[in-house]
């Protein structure tokens, strides 16, 4: 098994993206404008973005089926040579997980999620992590996610986790980089001051805590407790599915290339901003030079006191 720079563990599946002018409600039918199928799952999306940027990445997580969706996933992953898919398991007895996402004209999406909880999870071992400097992990699973984070910490692998927003979550002490969604925070903690909440999380994890907020300013707290902000560029959003995965990929690209946090944030914002212009989390990726050019046009600033 070749070594990798970033190990992605978590969701692997398919996204059925349905573009509609609104969401259905009782007695109100919706007539979709398009209906398409894409690679999905936080781990798979992150892995494809990183590999497309030239990072050596390994993917693992839930098993997928030997069915049409499973074959589609393998075919799409095989298009990216820098992605090691040797640990992605296809099993006869598994139904490949998938998500139906209704995307409205503002690019926002609502989800119906199938089969992820039931899909068996491939156990992570120390040998699988060989050579990795970073682990990209999602929390959309069971106790195996905590076991994965602990194993990474024990082996000196820095773990980047999306939406670890609960101060009492057992995975937080093993989180070196948290990338959290401001809207998700407000949904779970109505009235919360997201910046104060980020500082509370950082005081527990001792790592980096980043809060995204759609088209609004991104806030970060570094491992020393210093605040940073960065303004995303204005873009016309088509589909926000996977924007957080693209953001995390840009961040890990920068950090894996030895960039400091402010410059890595620029890569994160660039990738996330470019992602929302097209359908699918990892279907139509921008050219590397386009991400680089946008990242170079951005600048992170110290948080105003």
PDB file of C-alpha atoms in Angstrom:
ATOM      1  CA  UNK A   1       0.000   0.000   0.000  1.00  0.00           C
ATOM      2  CA  UNK A   2       1.417   3.373  -1.026  1.00  0.00           C
ATOM      3  CA  UNK A   3       1.693   6.074   1.609  1.00  0.00           C
ATOM      4  CA  UNK A   4      -0.674   9.016   1.534  1.00  0.00           C
ATOM      5  CA  UNK A   5      -0.646  12.605   2.752  1.00  0.00           C
ATOM      6  CA  UNK A   6      -4.307  12.840   3.757  1.00  0.00           C
ATOM      7  CA  UNK A   7      -6.579   9.976   4.802  1.00  0.00           C
ATOM      8  CA  UNK A   8     -10.320  10.559   4.265  1.00  0.00           C
ATOM      9  CA  UNK A   9     -12.643   8.460   6.407  1.00  0.00           C
ATOM     10  CA  UNK A  10     -16.431   8.561   6.473  1.00  0.00           C
ATOM     11  CA  UNK A  11     -19.338   8.755   4.068  1.00  0.00           C
ATOM     12  CA  UNK A  12     -19.104   7.219   0.594  1.00  0.00           C
ATOM     13  CA  UNK A  13     -22.256   7.236  -1.500  1.00  0.00           C
ATOM     14  CA  UNK A  14     -24.308   8.819  -4.258  1.00  0.00           C
ATOM     15  CA  UNK A  15     -26.156  12.148  -4.372  1.00  0.00           C
ATOM     16  CA  UNK A  16     -29.387  12.438  -6.336  1.00  0.00           C
ATOM     17  CA  UNK A  17     -29.646  16.195  -6.899  1.00  0.00           C
ATOM     18  CA  UNK A  18     -33.064  17.554  -7.784  1.00  0.00           C
ATOM     19  CA  UNK A  19     -33.282  21.189  -8.840  1.00  0.00           C
ATOM     20  CA  UNK A  20     -36.631  22.746  -7.997  1.00  0.00           C
ATOM     21  CA  UNK A  21     -38.113  26.213  -7.603  1.00  0.00           C
ATOM     22  CA  UNK A  22     -39.183  25.419  -4.038  1.00  0.00           C
ATOM     23  CA  UNK A  23     -39.736  22.702  -1.468  1.00  0.00           C
ATOM     24  CA  UNK A  24     -42.880  20.557  -1.406  1.00  0.00           C
ATOM     25  CA  UNK A  25     -45.431  21.031   1.344  1.00  0.00           C
ATOM     26  CA  UNK A  26     -48.852  19.510   2.103  1.00  0.00           C
ATOM     27  CA  UNK A  27     -51.171  20.071  -0.875  1.00  0.00           C
ATOM     28  CA  UNK A  28     -48.391  21.933  -2.743  1.00  0.00           C
ATOM     29  CA  UNK A  29     -46.687  19.970  -5.498  1.00  0.00           C
ATOM     30  CA  UNK A  30     -43.222  20.839  -6.815  1.00  0.00           C
ATOM     31  CA  UNK A  31     -42.148  20.265 -10.402  1.00  0.00           C
ATOM     32  CA  UNK A  32     -38.357  19.651 -10.593  1.00  0.00           C
ATOM     33  CA  UNK A  33     -36.280  21.313 -13.302  1.00  0.00           C
ATOM     34  CA  UNK A  34     -33.544  18.664 -13.309  1.00  0.00           C
ATOM     35  CA  UNK A  35     -32.719  15.307 -11.749  1.00  0.00           C
ATOM     36  CA  UNK A  36     -29.123  14.020 -11.795  1.00  0.00           C
ATOM     37  CA  UNK A  37     -26.832  11.599  -9.972  1.00  0.00           C
ATOM     38  CA  UNK A  38     -23.377  12.384  -8.594  1.00  0.00           C
ATOM     39  CA  UNK A  39     -20.647  10.980  -6.378  1.00  0.00           C
ATOM     40  CA  UNK A  40     -21.516  11.857  -2.784  1.00  0.00           C
ATOM     41  CA  UNK A  41     -20.586  11.503   0.861  1.00  0.00           C
ATOM     42  CA  UNK A  42     -18.300  13.819   2.811  1.00  0.00           C
ATOM     43  CA  UNK A  43     -15.261  11.523   2.715  1.00  0.00           C
ATOM     44  CA  UNK A  44     -15.550  10.767  -1.002  1.00  0.00           C
ATOM     45  CA  UNK A  45     -16.098  14.414  -1.903  1.00  0.00           C
ATOM     46  CA  UNK A  46     -13.110  15.568   0.142  1.00  0.00           C
ATOM     47  CA  UNK A  47     -10.888  12.848  -1.298  1.00  0.00           C
ATOM     48  CA  UNK A  48     -11.736  13.726  -4.907  1.00  0.00           C
ATOM     49  CA  UNK A  49     -11.102  17.447  -4.369  1.00  0.00           C
ATOM     50  CA  UNK A  50      -7.752  16.799  -2.656  1.00  0.00           C
ATOM     51  CA  UNK A  51      -6.627  14.317  -5.299  1.00  0.00           C
ATOM     52  CA  UNK A  52      -7.568  16.748  -8.063  1.00  0.00           C
ATOM     53  CA  UNK A  53      -5.275  19.312  -6.404  1.00  0.00           C
ATOM     54  CA  UNK A  54      -2.413  16.829  -6.475  1.00  0.00           C
ATOM     55  CA  UNK A  55      -2.526  15.605  -2.881  1.00  0.00           C
ATOM     56  CA  UNK A  56      -1.931  11.876  -2.327  1.00  0.00           C
ATOM     57  CA  UNK A  57      -5.101  10.743  -0.607  1.00  0.00           C
ATOM     58  CA  UNK A  58      -6.572   7.453   0.631  1.00  0.00           C
ATOM     59  CA  UNK A  59     -10.312   6.861   1.046  1.00  0.00           C
ATOM     60  CA  UNK A  60     -12.154   4.554   3.437  1.00  0.00           C
ATOM     61  CA  UNK A  61     -15.398   4.504   5.407  1.00  0.00           C
ATOM     62  CA  UNK A  62     -18.697   2.730   4.900  1.00  0.00           C
ATOM     63  CA  UNK A  63     -18.896  -0.242   2.573  1.00  0.00           C
ATOM     64  CA  UNK A  64     -20.863   0.151  -0.648  1.00  0.00           C
ATOM     65  CA  UNK A  65     -22.911  -2.382  -2.573  1.00  0.00           C
ATOM     66  CA  UNK A  66     -22.255  -4.405  -5.690  1.00  0.00           C
ATOM     67  CA  UNK A  67     -25.146  -2.577  -7.282  1.00  0.00           C
ATOM     68  CA  UNK A  68     -25.572   0.165  -9.880  1.00  0.00           C
ATOM     69  CA  UNK A  69     -24.771   2.966  -7.417  1.00  0.00           C
ATOM     70  CA  UNK A  70     -21.746   1.096  -6.075  1.00  0.00           C
ATOM     71  CA  UNK A  71     -20.387   0.529  -9.575  1.00  0.00           C
ATOM     72  CA  UNK A  72     -20.955   4.215 -10.348  1.00  0.00           C
ATOM     73  CA  UNK A  73     -18.885   5.221  -7.309  1.00  0.00           C
ATOM     74  CA  UNK A  74     -15.975   2.954  -8.256  1.00  0.00           C
ATOM     75  CA  UNK A  75     -16.018   4.234 -11.830  1.00  0.00           C
ATOM     76  CA  UNK A  76     -15.961   7.878 -10.739  1.00  0.00           C
ATOM     77  CA  UNK A  77     -13.204   7.313  -8.166  1.00  0.00           C
ATOM     78  CA  UNK A  78     -11.077   5.518 -10.768  1.00  0.00           C
ATOM     79  CA  UNK A  79     -10.886   8.740 -12.810  1.00  0.00           C
ATOM     80  CA  UNK A  80      -8.577  10.330 -10.221  1.00  0.00           C
ATOM     81  CA  UNK A  81      -5.131   8.655 -10.214  1.00  0.00           C
ATOM     82  CA  UNK A  82      -3.903  10.385  -7.011  1.00  0.00           C
ATOM     83  CA  UNK A  83      -6.770   8.807  -5.054  1.00  0.00           C
ATOM     84  CA  UNK A  84      -6.082   5.415  -3.473  1.00  0.00           C
ATOM     85  CA  UNK A  85      -9.437   3.596  -3.413  1.00  0.00           C
ATOM     86  CA  UNK A  86      -7.984   0.227  -2.417  1.00  0.00           C
ATOM     87  CA  UNK A  87      -9.778   0.317   0.962  1.00  0.00           C
ATOM     88  CA  UNK A  88     -13.219   1.054  -0.502  1.00  0.00           C
ATOM     89  CA  UNK A  89     -15.146  -2.198  -0.037  1.00  0.00           C
ATOM     90  CA  UNK A  90     -17.956  -3.418  -2.279  1.00  0.00           C
ATOM     91  CA  UNK A  91     -20.128  -6.121  -0.721  1.00  0.00           C
ATOM     92  CA  UNK A  92     -22.967  -8.191  -2.137  1.00  0.00           C
ATOM     93  CA  UNK A  93     -25.085  -7.802   0.995  1.00  0.00           C
ATOM     94  CA  UNK A  94     -24.860  -3.983   1.184  1.00  0.00           C
ATOM     95  CA  UNK A  95     -27.194  -1.422  -0.364  1.00  0.00           C
ATOM     96  CA  UNK A  96     -25.139   1.574  -1.468  1.00  0.00           C
ATOM     97  CA  UNK A  97     -26.082   4.671   0.562  1.00  0.00           C
ATOM     98  CA  UNK A  98     -27.523   7.636  -1.272  1.00  0.00           C
ATOM     99  CA  UNK A  99     -28.962  11.072  -0.603  1.00  0.00           C
ATOM    100  CA  UNK A 100     -31.759  12.913  -2.360  1.00  0.00           C
ATOM    101  CA  UNK A 101     -30.999  16.623  -2.267  1.00  0.00           C
ATOM    102  CA  UNK A 102     -33.612  19.167  -3.321  1.00  0.00           C
ATOM    103  CA  UNK A 103     -31.713  22.274  -4.427  1.00  0.00           C
ATOM    104  CA  UNK A 104     -33.592  25.574  -4.633  1.00  0.00           C
ATOM    105  CA  UNK A 105     -32.644  28.544  -6.865  1.00  0.00           C
ATOM    106  CA  UNK A 106     -30.508  30.109  -4.106  1.00  0.00           C
ATOM    107  CA  UNK A 107     -28.294  27.009  -4.126  1.00  0.00           C
ATOM    108  CA  UNK A 108     -29.477  25.783  -0.716  1.00  0.00           C
ATOM    109  CA  UNK A 109     -30.450  22.160  -0.309  1.00  0.00           C
ATOM    110  CA  UNK A 110     -32.686  19.901   1.766  1.00  0.00           C
ATOM    111  CA  UNK A 111     -31.768  16.246   2.247  1.00  0.00           C
ATOM    112  CA  UNK A 112     -33.379  12.831   2.421  1.00  0.00           C
ATOM    113  CA  UNK A 113     -30.714  10.316   3.435  1.00  0.00           C
ATOM    114  CA  UNK A 114     -30.883   6.569   2.786  1.00  0.00           C
ATOM    115  CA  UNK A 115     -28.837   3.587   4.009  1.00  0.00           C
ATOM    116  CA  UNK A 116     -25.814   5.351   5.534  1.00  0.00           C
ATOM    117  CA  UNK A 117     -26.634   4.198   9.103  1.00  0.00           C
ATOM    118  CA  UNK A 118     -27.147   0.615   7.931  1.00  0.00           C
ATOM    119  CA  UNK A 119     -23.981   0.393   5.816  1.00  0.00           C
ATOM    120  CA  UNK A 120     -21.166  -1.493   7.590  1.00  0.00           C
ATOM    121  CA  UNK A 121     -18.108   0.588   8.438  1.00  0.00           C
ATOM    122  CA  UNK A 122     -14.611  -0.614   7.503  1.00  0.00           C
ATOM    123  CA  UNK A 123     -12.478  -0.603  10.695  1.00  0.00           C
ATOM    124  CA  UNK A 124      -9.456   1.693  10.537  1.00  0.00           C
ATOM    125  CA  UNK A 125      -6.056   0.303  11.513  1.00  0.00           C
ATOM    126  CA  UNK A 126      -2.723   1.890  12.243  1.00  0.00           C
ATOM    127  CA  UNK A 127      -1.276   0.347   9.077  1.00  0.00           C
ATOM    128  CA  UNK A 128      -3.929   2.060   6.934  1.00  0.00           C
ATOM    129  CA  UNK A 129      -2.788   5.458   8.230  1.00  0.00           C
ATOM    130  CA  UNK A 130       0.828   4.881   7.177  1.00  0.00           C
ATOM    131  CA  UNK A 131       2.446   8.115   6.026  1.00  0.00           C
ATOM    132  CA  UNK A 132      -0.623  10.302   6.520  1.00  0.00           C
ATOM    133  CA  UNK A 133      -0.148  13.715   8.107  1.00  0.00           C
ATOM    134  CA  UNK A 134      -3.863  14.578   8.210  1.00  0.00           C
ATOM    135  CA  UNK A 135      -7.111  12.694   8.657  1.00  0.00           C
ATOM    136  CA  UNK A 136     -10.313  14.202   7.217  1.00  0.00           C
ATOM    137  CA  UNK A 137     -13.212  12.788   9.221  1.00  0.00           C
ATOM    138  CA  UNK A 138     -16.962  13.342   9.218  1.00  0.00           C
ATOM    139  CA  UNK A 139     -19.169  12.617  12.236  1.00  0.00           C
ATOM    140  CA  UNK A 140     -22.103  11.190  10.264  1.00  0.00           C
ATOM    141  CA  UNK A 141     -21.719   7.715  11.696  1.00  0.00           C
ATOM    142  CA  UNK A 142     -21.505   5.825  14.964  1.00  0.00           C
ATOM    143  CA  UNK A 143     -18.899   5.039  17.627  1.00  0.00           C
ATOM    144  CA  UNK A 144     -16.349   4.070  14.976  1.00  0.00           C
ATOM    145  CA  UNK A 145     -15.819   7.791  14.279  1.00  0.00           C
ATOM    146  CA  UNK A 146     -14.527   8.354  17.826  1.00  0.00           C
ATOM    147  CA  UNK A 147     -12.311   5.259  17.533  1.00  0.00           C
ATOM    148  CA  UNK A 148     -10.877   6.604  14.277  1.00  0.00           C
ATOM    149  CA  UNK A 149     -10.123  10.016  15.834  1.00  0.00           C
ATOM    150  CA  UNK A 150      -8.419   8.385  18.844  1.00  0.00           C
ATOM    151  CA  UNK A 151      -6.301   6.143  16.631  1.00  0.00           C
ATOM    152  CA  UNK A 152      -5.193   9.102  14.548  1.00  0.00           C
ATOM    153  CA  UNK A 153      -4.227  11.089  17.653  1.00  0.00           C
ATOM    154  CA  UNK A 154      -2.263   8.147  19.037  1.00  0.00           C
ATOM    155  CA  UNK A 155      -0.293   7.979  15.781  1.00  0.00           C
ATOM    156  CA  UNK A 156       0.434  11.693  15.432  1.00  0.00           C
ATOM    157  CA  UNK A 157      -2.053  12.304  12.619  1.00  0.00           C
ATOM    158  CA  UNK A 158      -3.852  15.658  12.826  1.00  0.00           C
ATOM    159  CA  UNK A 159      -7.603  15.199  12.496  1.00  0.00           C
ATOM    160  CA  UNK A 160      -9.841  17.676  10.643  1.00  0.00           C
ATOM    161  CA  UNK A 161     -13.515  17.176  11.484  1.00  0.00           C
ATOM    162  CA  UNK A 162     -16.585  18.879  10.080  1.00  0.00           C
ATOM    163  CA  UNK A 163     -19.348  20.169  12.361  1.00  0.00           C
ATOM    164  CA  UNK A 164     -18.021  19.113  15.744  1.00  0.00           C
ATOM    165  CA  UNK A 165     -20.059  21.815  17.493  1.00  0.00           C
ATOM    166  CA  UNK A 166     -20.888  20.303  20.880  1.00  0.00           C
ATOM    167  CA  UNK A 167     -18.500  21.245  23.716  1.00  0.00           C
ATOM    168  CA  UNK A 168     -19.158  17.926  25.438  1.00  0.00           C
ATOM    169  CA  UNK A 169     -18.669  15.791  22.316  1.00  0.00           C
ATOM    170  CA  UNK A 170     -16.109  13.062  23.145  1.00  0.00           C
ATOM    171  CA  UNK A 171     -14.325  13.570  19.806  1.00  0.00           C
ATOM    172  CA  UNK A 172     -13.540  17.258  20.451  1.00  0.00           C
ATOM    173  CA  UNK A 173     -10.321  16.644  22.462  1.00  0.00           C
ATOM    174  CA  UNK A 174      -8.975  14.665  19.484  1.00  0.00           C
ATOM    175  CA  UNK A 175      -9.897  17.376  16.962  1.00  0.00           C
ATOM    176  CA  UNK A 176      -6.962  19.406  15.708  1.00  0.00           C
ATOM    177  CA  UNK A 177      -9.017  21.261  13.079  1.00  0.00           C
ATOM    178  CA  UNK A 178     -12.778  21.833  13.331  1.00  0.00           C
ATOM    179  CA  UNK A 179     -14.599  23.261  10.313  1.00  0.00           C
ATOM    180  CA  UNK A 180     -18.078  24.208  11.472  1.00  0.00           C
ATOM    181  CA  UNK A 181     -21.100  25.676   9.714  1.00  0.00           C
ATOM    182  CA  UNK A 182     -22.548  28.845  11.225  1.00  0.00           C
ATOM    183  CA  UNK A 183     -26.131  28.033  10.109  1.00  0.00           C
ATOM    184  CA  UNK A 184     -25.789  24.527  11.590  1.00  0.00           C
ATOM    185  CA  UNK A 185     -24.559  26.053  14.866  1.00  0.00           C
ATOM    186  CA  UNK A 186     -27.506  28.456  15.042  1.00  0.00           C
ATOM    187  CA  UNK A 187     -29.931  25.658  14.279  1.00  0.00           C
ATOM    188  CA  UNK A 188     -28.662  23.631  17.235  1.00  0.00           C
ATOM    189  CA  UNK A 189     -27.906  26.581  19.548  1.00  0.00           C
ATOM    190  CA  UNK A 190     -30.543  29.267  18.860  1.00  0.00           C
ATOM    191  CA  UNK A 191     -29.251  32.754  19.590  1.00  0.00           C
ATOM    192  CA  UNK A 192     -25.637  31.603  19.908  1.00  0.00           C
ATOM    193  CA  UNK A 193     -22.732  33.985  19.332  1.00  0.00           C
ATOM    194  CA  UNK A 194     -20.819  31.791  16.899  1.00  0.00           C
ATOM    195  CA  UNK A 195     -17.481  33.469  17.579  1.00  0.00           C
ATOM    196  CA  UNK A 196     -17.728  33.030  21.327  1.00  0.00           C
ATOM    197  CA  UNK A 197     -18.834  29.450  20.772  1.00  0.00           C
ATOM    198  CA  UNK A 198     -15.791  28.834  18.555  1.00  0.00           C
ATOM    199  CA  UNK A 199     -13.505  30.116  21.309  1.00  0.00           C
ATOM    200  CA  UNK A 200     -15.180  27.794  23.799  1.00  0.00           C
ATOM    201  CA  UNK A 201     -14.590  24.835  21.496  1.00  0.00           C
ATOM    202  CA  UNK A 202     -10.982  25.900  20.916  1.00  0.00           C
ATOM    203  CA  UNK A 203     -10.314  26.087  24.669  1.00  0.00           C
ATOM    204  CA  UNK A 204     -11.264  22.401  24.877  1.00  0.00           C
ATOM    205  CA  UNK A 205      -9.627  21.058  21.728  1.00  0.00           C
ATOM    206  CA  UNK A 206      -6.501  23.217  21.795  1.00  0.00           C
ATOM    207  CA  UNK A 207      -6.598  23.187  17.999  1.00  0.00           C
ATOM    208  CA  UNK A 208      -7.970  25.284  15.161  1.00  0.00           C
ATOM    209  CA  UNK A 209     -11.692  26.102  15.012  1.00  0.00           C
ATOM    210  CA  UNK A 210     -13.125  27.595  11.815  1.00  0.00           C
ATOM    211  CA  UNK A 211     -16.703  28.779  11.328  1.00  0.00           C
ATOM    212  CA  UNK A 212     -18.051  29.247   7.820  1.00  0.00           C
ATOM    213  CA  UNK A 213     -21.254  31.186   7.154  1.00  0.00           C
ATOM    214  CA  UNK A 214     -22.341  30.699   3.542  1.00  0.00           C
ATOM    215  CA  UNK A 215     -21.496  33.844   1.557  1.00  0.00           C
ATOM    216  CA  UNK A 216     -20.621  35.744   4.738  1.00  0.00           C
ATOM    217  CA  UNK A 217     -17.320  36.238   6.561  1.00  0.00           C
ATOM    218  CA  UNK A 218     -15.365  33.184   7.694  1.00  0.00           C
ATOM    219  CA  UNK A 219     -14.029  33.247  11.257  1.00  0.00           C
ATOM    220  CA  UNK A 220     -11.107  31.184  12.552  1.00  0.00           C
ATOM    221  CA  UNK A 221      -9.396  30.726  15.895  1.00  0.00           C
ATOM    222  CA  UNK A 222      -5.875  29.334  15.656  1.00  0.00           C
ATOM    223  CA  UNK A 223      -4.209  26.936  18.086  1.00  0.00           C
ATOM    224  CA  UNK A 224      -2.902  29.869  20.130  1.00  0.00           C
ATOM    225  CA  UNK A 225      -6.375  31.383  20.439  1.00  0.00           C
ATOM    226  CA  UNK A 226      -5.802  34.200  17.927  1.00  0.00           C
ATOM    227  CA  UNK A 227      -8.769  35.166  15.760  1.00  0.00           C
ATOM    228  CA  UNK A 228      -8.743  35.555  11.974  1.00  0.00           C
ATOM    229  CA  UNK A 229     -11.403  36.558   9.470  1.00  0.00           C
ATOM    230  CA  UNK A 230     -11.649  36.308   5.706  1.00  0.00           C
ATOM    231  CA  UNK A 231     -14.348  37.545   3.313  1.00  0.00           C
ATOM    232  CA  UNK A 232     -15.444  35.109   0.589  1.00  0.00           C
ATOM    233  CA  UNK A 233     -15.725  36.463  -2.952  1.00  0.00           C
ATOM    234  CA  UNK A 234     -19.158  37.091  -4.426  1.00  0.00           C
ATOM    235  CA  UNK A 235     -20.288  34.129  -6.514  1.00  0.00           C
ATOM    236  CA  UNK A 236     -23.534  33.040  -8.141  1.00  0.00           C
ATOM    237  CA  UNK A 237     -24.547  29.929  -6.206  1.00  0.00           C
ATOM    238  CA  UNK A 238     -26.081  27.032  -8.138  1.00  0.00           C
ATOM    239  CA  UNK A 239     -25.668  24.196  -5.627  1.00  0.00           C
ATOM    240  CA  UNK A 240     -24.107  24.368  -2.159  1.00  0.00           C
ATOM    241  CA  UNK A 241     -23.959  20.571  -1.831  1.00  0.00           C
ATOM    242  CA  UNK A 242     -20.429  19.668  -0.734  1.00  0.00           C
ATOM    243  CA  UNK A 243     -19.257  23.252  -0.226  1.00  0.00           C
ATOM    244  CA  UNK A 244     -17.988  22.356   3.239  1.00  0.00           C
ATOM    245  CA  UNK A 245     -16.095  19.372   1.828  1.00  0.00           C
ATOM    246  CA  UNK A 246     -14.446  21.561  -0.805  1.00  0.00           C
ATOM    247  CA  UNK A 247     -13.583  24.136   1.887  1.00  0.00           C
ATOM    248  CA  UNK A 248     -11.945  21.473   4.062  1.00  0.00           C
ATOM    249  CA  UNK A 249     -10.049  20.153   1.033  1.00  0.00           C
ATOM    250  CA  UNK A 250      -8.634  23.587   0.235  1.00  0.00           C
ATOM    251  CA  UNK A 251      -7.607  24.047   3.856  1.00  0.00           C
ATOM    252  CA  UNK A 252      -5.850  20.673   3.995  1.00  0.00           C
ATOM    253  CA  UNK A 253      -4.179  21.346   0.656  1.00  0.00           C
ATOM    254  CA  UNK A 254      -2.622  24.504   2.092  1.00  0.00           C
ATOM    255  CA  UNK A 255      -1.592  22.949   5.389  1.00  0.00           C
ATOM    256  CA  UNK A 256      -0.173  19.841   3.692  1.00  0.00           C
ATOM    257  CA  UNK A 257       1.945  22.100   1.488  1.00  0.00           C
ATOM    258  CA  UNK A 258       3.419  23.892   4.494  1.00  0.00           C
ATOM    259  CA  UNK A 259       1.360  27.072   4.245  1.00  0.00           C
ATOM    260  CA  UNK A 260       0.407  28.869   7.427  1.00  0.00           C
ATOM    261  CA  UNK A 261      -3.204  29.072   8.583  1.00  0.00           C
ATOM    262  CA  UNK A 262      -3.969  32.493   7.018  1.00  0.00           C
ATOM    263  CA  UNK A 263      -2.814  31.357   3.568  1.00  0.00           C
ATOM    264  CA  UNK A 264      -4.478  27.954   3.958  1.00  0.00           C
ATOM    265  CA  UNK A 265      -7.734  29.730   4.763  1.00  0.00           C
ATOM    266  CA  UNK A 266      -7.461  31.520   1.424  1.00  0.00           C
ATOM    267  CA  UNK A 267      -7.247  28.165  -0.365  1.00  0.00           C
ATOM    268  CA  UNK A 268     -10.197  26.871   1.664  1.00  0.00           C
ATOM    269  CA  UNK A 269     -12.394  29.848   0.810  1.00  0.00           C
ATOM    270  CA  UNK A 270     -11.355  29.700  -2.851  1.00  0.00           C
ATOM    271  CA  UNK A 271     -12.258  26.012  -3.193  1.00  0.00           C
ATOM    272  CA  UNK A 272     -15.553  26.380  -1.327  1.00  0.00           C
ATOM    273  CA  UNK A 273     -16.557  29.446  -3.331  1.00  0.00           C
ATOM    274  CA  UNK A 274     -15.794  27.867  -6.693  1.00  0.00           C
ATOM    275  CA  UNK A 275     -17.636  24.670  -5.785  1.00  0.00           C
ATOM    276  CA  UNK A 276     -21.074  26.284  -5.421  1.00  0.00           C
ATOM    277  CA  UNK A 277     -21.112  27.395  -9.077  1.00  0.00           C
ATOM    278  CA  UNK A 278     -21.974  23.908 -10.369  1.00  0.00           C
ATOM    279  CA  UNK A 279     -24.146  20.891  -9.576  1.00  0.00           C
ATOM    280  CA  UNK A 280     -22.712  18.055  -7.522  1.00  0.00           C
ATOM    281  CA  UNK A 281     -20.236  18.072  -4.682  1.00  0.00           C
ATOM    282  CA  UNK A 282     -17.305  16.791  -6.735  1.00  0.00           C
ATOM    283  CA  UNK A 283     -18.613  16.467 -10.298  1.00  0.00           C
ATOM    284  CA  UNK A 284     -17.319  19.608 -12.028  1.00  0.00           C
ATOM    285  CA  UNK A 285     -14.086  20.705 -10.378  1.00  0.00           C
ATOM    286  CA  UNK A 286     -12.323  23.944 -11.272  1.00  0.00           C
ATOM    287  CA  UNK A 287      -8.857  23.874 -12.772  1.00  0.00           C
ATOM    288  CA  UNK A 288      -6.066  24.037 -10.211  1.00  0.00           C
ATOM    289  CA  UNK A 289      -4.868  27.371 -11.614  1.00  0.00           C
ATOM    290  CA  UNK A 290      -8.319  28.863 -11.080  1.00  0.00           C
ATOM    291  CA  UNK A 291      -8.302  27.846  -7.408  1.00  0.00           C
ATOM    292  CA  UNK A 292      -4.755  29.154  -7.047  1.00  0.00           C
ATOM    293  CA  UNK A 293      -5.587  32.474  -8.694  1.00  0.00           C
ATOM    294  CA  UNK A 294      -8.619  33.042  -6.485  1.00  0.00           C
ATOM    295  CA  UNK A 295      -6.708  31.998  -3.348  1.00  0.00           C
ATOM    296  CA  UNK A 296      -3.948  34.482  -4.198  1.00  0.00           C
ATOM    297  CA  UNK A 297      -6.520  37.282  -4.501  1.00  0.00           C
ATOM    298  CA  UNK A 298      -7.788  36.707  -0.956  1.00  0.00           C
ATOM    299  CA  UNK A 299      -6.331  37.733   2.390  1.00  0.00           C
ATOM    300  CA  UNK A 300      -7.076  36.686   5.951  1.00  0.00           C
ATOM    301  CA  UNK A 301      -7.014  39.462   8.530  1.00  0.00           C
ATOM    302  CA  UNK A 302      -6.525  39.448  12.317  1.00  0.00           C
ATOM    303  CA  UNK A 303      -9.883  39.565  14.041  1.00  0.00           C
ATOM    304  CA  UNK A 304     -10.916  43.072  15.004  1.00  0.00           C
ATOM    305  CA  UNK A 305     -10.843  43.530  18.761  1.00  0.00           C
TER     306      UNK A 305
END
